[in-house]
Short mmCIF file of C-alpha atoms in Angstrom, two decimals:
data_model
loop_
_atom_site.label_atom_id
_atom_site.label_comp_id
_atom_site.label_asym_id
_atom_site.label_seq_id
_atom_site.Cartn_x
_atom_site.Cartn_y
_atom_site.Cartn_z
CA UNK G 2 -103.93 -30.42 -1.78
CA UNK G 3 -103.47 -28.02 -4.60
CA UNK G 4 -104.65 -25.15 -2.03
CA UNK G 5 -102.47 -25.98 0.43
CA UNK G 6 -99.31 -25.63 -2.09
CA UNK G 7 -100.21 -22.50 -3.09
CA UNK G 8 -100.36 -21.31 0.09
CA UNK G 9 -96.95 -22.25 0.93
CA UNK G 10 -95.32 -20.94 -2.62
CA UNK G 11 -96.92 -17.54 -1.65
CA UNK G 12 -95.40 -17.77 1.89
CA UNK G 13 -91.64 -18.51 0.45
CA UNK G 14 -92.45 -15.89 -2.18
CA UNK G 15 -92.80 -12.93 0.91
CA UNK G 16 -90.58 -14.30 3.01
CA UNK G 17 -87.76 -14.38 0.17
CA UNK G 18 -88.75 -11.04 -0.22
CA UNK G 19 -88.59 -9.62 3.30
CA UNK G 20 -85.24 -11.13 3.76
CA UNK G 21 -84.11 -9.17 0.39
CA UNK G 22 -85.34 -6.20 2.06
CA UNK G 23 -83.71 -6.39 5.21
CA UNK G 24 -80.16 -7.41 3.54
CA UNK G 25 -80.54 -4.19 1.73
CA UNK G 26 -81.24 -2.02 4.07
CA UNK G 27 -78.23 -3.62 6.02
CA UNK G 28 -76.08 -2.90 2.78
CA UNK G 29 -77.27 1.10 2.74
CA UNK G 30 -76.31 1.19 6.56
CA UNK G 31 -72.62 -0.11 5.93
CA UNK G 32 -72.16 2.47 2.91
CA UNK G 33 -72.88 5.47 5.29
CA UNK G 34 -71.38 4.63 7.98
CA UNK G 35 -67.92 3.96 5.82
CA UNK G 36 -65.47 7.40 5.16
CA UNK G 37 -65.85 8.84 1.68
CA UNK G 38 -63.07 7.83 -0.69
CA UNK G 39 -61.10 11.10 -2.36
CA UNK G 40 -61.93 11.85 -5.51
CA UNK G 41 -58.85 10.35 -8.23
CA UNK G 42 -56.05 12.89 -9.48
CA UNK G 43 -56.82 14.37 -12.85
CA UNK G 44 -54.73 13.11 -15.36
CA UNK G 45 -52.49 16.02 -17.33
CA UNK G 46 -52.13 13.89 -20.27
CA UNK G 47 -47.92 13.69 -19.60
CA UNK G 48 -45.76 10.63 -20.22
CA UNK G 49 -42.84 9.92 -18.54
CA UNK G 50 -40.44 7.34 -20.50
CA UNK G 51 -37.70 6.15 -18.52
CA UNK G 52 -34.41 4.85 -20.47
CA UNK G 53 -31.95 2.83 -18.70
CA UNK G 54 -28.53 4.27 -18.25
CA UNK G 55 -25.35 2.39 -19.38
CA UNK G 56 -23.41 0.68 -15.73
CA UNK G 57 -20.35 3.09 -16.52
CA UNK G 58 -21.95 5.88 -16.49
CA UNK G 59 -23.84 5.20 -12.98
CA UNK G 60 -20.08 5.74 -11.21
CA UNK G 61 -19.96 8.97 -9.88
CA UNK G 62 -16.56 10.54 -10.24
CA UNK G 63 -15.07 10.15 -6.52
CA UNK G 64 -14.81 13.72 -5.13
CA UNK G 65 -11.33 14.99 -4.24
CA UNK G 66 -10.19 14.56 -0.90
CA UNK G 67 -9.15 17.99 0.57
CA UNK G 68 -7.37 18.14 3.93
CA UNK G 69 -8.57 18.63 6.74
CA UNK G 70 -7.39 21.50 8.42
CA UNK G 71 -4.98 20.98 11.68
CA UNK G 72 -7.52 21.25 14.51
CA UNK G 73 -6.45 24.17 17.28
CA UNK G 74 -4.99 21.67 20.46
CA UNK G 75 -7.44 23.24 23.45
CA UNK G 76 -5.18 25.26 25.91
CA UNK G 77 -4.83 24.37 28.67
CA UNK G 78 -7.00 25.32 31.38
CA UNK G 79 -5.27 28.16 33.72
CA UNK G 80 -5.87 28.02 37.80
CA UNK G 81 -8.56 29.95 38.68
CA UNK G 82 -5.30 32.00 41.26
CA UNK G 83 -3.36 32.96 38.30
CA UNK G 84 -4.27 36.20 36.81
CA UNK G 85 -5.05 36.68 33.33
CA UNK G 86 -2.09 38.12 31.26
CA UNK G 87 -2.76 42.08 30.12
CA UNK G 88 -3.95 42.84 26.54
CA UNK G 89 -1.86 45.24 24.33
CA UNK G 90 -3.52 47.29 21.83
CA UNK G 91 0.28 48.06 20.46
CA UNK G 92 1.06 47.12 16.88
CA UNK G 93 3.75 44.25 15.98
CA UNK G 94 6.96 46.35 15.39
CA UNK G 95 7.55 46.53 11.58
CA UNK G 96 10.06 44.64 10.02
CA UNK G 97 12.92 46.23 9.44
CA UNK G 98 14.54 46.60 5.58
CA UNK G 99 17.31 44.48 4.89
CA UNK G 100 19.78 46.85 3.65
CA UNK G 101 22.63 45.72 1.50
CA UNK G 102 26.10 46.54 3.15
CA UNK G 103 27.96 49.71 1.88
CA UNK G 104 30.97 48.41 0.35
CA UNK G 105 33.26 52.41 0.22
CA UNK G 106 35.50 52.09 -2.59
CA UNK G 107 39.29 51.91 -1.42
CA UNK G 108 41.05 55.09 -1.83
CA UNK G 109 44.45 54.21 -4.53
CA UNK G 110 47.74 55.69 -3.56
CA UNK G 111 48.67 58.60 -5.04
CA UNK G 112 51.38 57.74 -8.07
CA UNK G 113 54.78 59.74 -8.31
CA UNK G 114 54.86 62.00 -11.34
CA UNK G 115 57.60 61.19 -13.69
CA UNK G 116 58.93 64.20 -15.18
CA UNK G 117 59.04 64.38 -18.66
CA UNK G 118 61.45 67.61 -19.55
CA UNK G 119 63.81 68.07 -16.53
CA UNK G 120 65.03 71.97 -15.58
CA UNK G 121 67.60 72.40 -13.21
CA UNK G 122 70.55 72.67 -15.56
CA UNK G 123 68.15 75.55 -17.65
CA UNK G 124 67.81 77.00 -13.95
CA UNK G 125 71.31 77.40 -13.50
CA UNK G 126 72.21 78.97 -16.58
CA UNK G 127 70.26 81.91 -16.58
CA UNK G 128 72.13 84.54 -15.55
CA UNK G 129 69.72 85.75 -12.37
CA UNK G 130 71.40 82.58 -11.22
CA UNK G 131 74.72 83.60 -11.25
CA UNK G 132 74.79 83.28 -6.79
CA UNK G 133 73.65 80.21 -6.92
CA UNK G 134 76.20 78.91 -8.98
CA UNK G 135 78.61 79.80 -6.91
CA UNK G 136 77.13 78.29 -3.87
CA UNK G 137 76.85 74.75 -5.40
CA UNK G 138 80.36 75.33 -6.35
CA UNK G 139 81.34 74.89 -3.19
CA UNK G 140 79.53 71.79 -1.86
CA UNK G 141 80.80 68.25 -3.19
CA UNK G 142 79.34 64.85 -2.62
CA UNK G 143 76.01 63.80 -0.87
CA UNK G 144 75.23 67.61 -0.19
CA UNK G 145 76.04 68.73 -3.98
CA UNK G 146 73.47 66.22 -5.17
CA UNK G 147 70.89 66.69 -2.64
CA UNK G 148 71.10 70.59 -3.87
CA UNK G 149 70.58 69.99 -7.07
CA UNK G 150 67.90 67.91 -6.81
CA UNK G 151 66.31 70.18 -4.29
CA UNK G 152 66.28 72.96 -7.63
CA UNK G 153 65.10 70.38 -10.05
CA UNK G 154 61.80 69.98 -7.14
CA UNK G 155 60.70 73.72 -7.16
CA UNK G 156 60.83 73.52 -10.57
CA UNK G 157 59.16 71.08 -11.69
CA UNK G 158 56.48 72.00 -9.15
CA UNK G 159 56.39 75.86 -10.28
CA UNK G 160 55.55 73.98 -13.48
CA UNK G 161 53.46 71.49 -13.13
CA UNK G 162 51.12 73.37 -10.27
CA UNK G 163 51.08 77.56 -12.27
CA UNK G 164 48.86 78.70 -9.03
CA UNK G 165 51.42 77.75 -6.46
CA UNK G 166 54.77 80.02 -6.72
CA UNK G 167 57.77 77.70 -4.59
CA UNK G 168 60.63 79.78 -3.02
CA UNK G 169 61.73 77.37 -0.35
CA UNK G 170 62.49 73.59 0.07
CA UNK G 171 63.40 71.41 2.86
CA UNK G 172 63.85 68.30 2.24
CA UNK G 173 64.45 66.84 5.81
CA UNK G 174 61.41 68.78 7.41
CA UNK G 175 59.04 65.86 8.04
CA UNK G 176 61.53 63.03 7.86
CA UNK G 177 65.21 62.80 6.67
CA UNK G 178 65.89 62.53 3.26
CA UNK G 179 67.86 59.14 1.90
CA UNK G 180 71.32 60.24 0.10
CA UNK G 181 73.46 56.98 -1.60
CA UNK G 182 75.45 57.84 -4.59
CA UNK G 183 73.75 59.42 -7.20
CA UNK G 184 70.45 58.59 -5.94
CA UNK G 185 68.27 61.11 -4.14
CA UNK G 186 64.97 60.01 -2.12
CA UNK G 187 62.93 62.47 -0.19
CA UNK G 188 60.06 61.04 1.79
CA UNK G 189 59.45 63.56 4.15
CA UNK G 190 59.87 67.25 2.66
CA UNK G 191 58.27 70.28 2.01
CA UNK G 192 58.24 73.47 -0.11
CA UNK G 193 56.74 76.85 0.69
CA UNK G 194 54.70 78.43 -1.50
CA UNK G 195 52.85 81.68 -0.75
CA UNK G 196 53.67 81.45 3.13
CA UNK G 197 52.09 78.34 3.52
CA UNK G 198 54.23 74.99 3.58
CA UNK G 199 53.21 71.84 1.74
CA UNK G 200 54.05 67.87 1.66
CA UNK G 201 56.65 66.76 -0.94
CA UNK G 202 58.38 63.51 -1.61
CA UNK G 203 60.52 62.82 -4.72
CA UNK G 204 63.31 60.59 -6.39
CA UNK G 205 65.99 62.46 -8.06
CA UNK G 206 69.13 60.47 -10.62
CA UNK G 207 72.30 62.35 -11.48
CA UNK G 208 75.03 61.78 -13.74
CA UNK G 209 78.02 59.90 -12.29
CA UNK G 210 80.19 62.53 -14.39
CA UNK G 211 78.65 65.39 -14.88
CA UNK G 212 76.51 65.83 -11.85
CA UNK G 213 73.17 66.88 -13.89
CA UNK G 214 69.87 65.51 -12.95
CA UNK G 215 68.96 62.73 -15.64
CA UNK G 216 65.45 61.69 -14.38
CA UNK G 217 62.67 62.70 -11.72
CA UNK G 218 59.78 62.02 -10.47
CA UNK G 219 57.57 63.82 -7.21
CA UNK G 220 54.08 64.08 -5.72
CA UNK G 221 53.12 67.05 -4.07
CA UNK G 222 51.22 66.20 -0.89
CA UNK G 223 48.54 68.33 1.18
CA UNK G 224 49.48 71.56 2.82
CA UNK G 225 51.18 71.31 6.74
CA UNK G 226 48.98 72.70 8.94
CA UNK G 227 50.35 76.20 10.93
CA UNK G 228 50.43 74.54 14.27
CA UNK G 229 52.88 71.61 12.93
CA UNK G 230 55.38 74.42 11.64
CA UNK G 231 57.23 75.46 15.10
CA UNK G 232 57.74 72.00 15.63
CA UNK G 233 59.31 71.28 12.05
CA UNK G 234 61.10 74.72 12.09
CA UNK G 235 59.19 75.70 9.36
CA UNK G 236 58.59 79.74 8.71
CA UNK G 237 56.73 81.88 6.34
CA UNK G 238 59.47 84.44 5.53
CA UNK G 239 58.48 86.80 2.75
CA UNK G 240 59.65 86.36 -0.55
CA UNK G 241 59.08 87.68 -4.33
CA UNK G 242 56.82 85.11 -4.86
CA UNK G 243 55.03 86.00 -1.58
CA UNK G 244 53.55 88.98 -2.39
#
């Protein structure tokens, strides 16, 4: 009995031992036929320490909403019959300058003269006057004072103007003259000076009583032009003063 037992411990003994056997050579076959695992990243030795951020300061600021630009509206589509319109290589025509309107300054009327020394009495006392004296002599009324103021005119112009040298008025030449009282207005004369014949108007007073001139005032005008004379029946007869 004893032999027997031994026999059968030895055969558990090699059969616990081929079946160890086997399982390990199953357990090599598995390893091969799995893949090879990577080998693990090396380790740089950093450390990463994340801090939690406050909840305000997560919010992002909202961005600013720009417009969009107006989209171009598609044209429409032309008919395929209507020819395309011609392009121009010509520039846009440049805008003209404003320009500020010219305002021309207004011309002011010429002012009368007033005379401040008067003459025509001086005139008629000189002596180379003598004819002259005579001739108003005989005149009276309207025509007395219209001569006398038509003396006190050449004078005062002989004095007032050096370069012109007066030897001849008529007072109605461009328009007659306005006699009332002792009042004298000429709108319409002229006076020759040098054989030409110029514009006069004037406004002569006279003594009531003595028949002098008390006051007087002209404006000499432009010269007459030659081809207005004829009509006018104005001539350039030579004279002292014409020379």
């Amino acid at each position: 009995m004893e032999l027997a037992a031994g026999k059968w411990d030895d055969g558990i003994q090699r059969g616990a031992a081929a079946s160890f056997a086997l399982h390990a050579i199953a357990i090599l076959l598995l390893l091969l036929l799995l893949p090879k695992a990577e080998p693990p990243l090396p380790d740089d030795g950093l450390s990463v320490e994340i801090v939690p951020q406050a909840a305000e300061s997560l919010k992002m600021p909202e961005p600013a909403k720009t417009p969009l630009p107006e989209q171009a509206k598609p044209e429409a589509a032309k008919p395929e019959g209507e020819p395309a319109a011609p392009v121009t290589n010509n520039p846009p025509a440049a805008a003209m300058p404003s320009v500020a309107p010219i305002t021309l300054p207004v011309p002011k009327p010429m002012e009368f003269v007033e005379a401040r020394q008067l003459f025509s009495d001086k005139v008629l006392a000189n002596p180379r006057s003598r004819r002259a004296r005579e001739a108003l002599r005989g005149l009276a009324g309207s025509e007395r004072n219209l001569q006398f103021c038509d003396l006190e005119a050449l004078e005062q112009v002989r004095r007032a103007q050096p370069a012109m040298a007066p030897d001849a008025l008529a007072p109605y030449a461009m328009a007659a003259e306005k006699v009332s009282g002792n009042s004298v207005e000429v709108k319409g004369g002229a006076f020759r000076s040098k054989r030409k014949w110029y514009n006069i108007q004037f406004k002569c007073e006279l003594d009531a009583g003595s028949g002098k001139v008390v006051s007087f005032a002209f404006l000499v005008g432009d010269a007459i032009p030659r081809g207005e004379w004829q009509e006018h029946n104005l001539v350039a007869e030579d004279g002292a003063a014409d020379q």
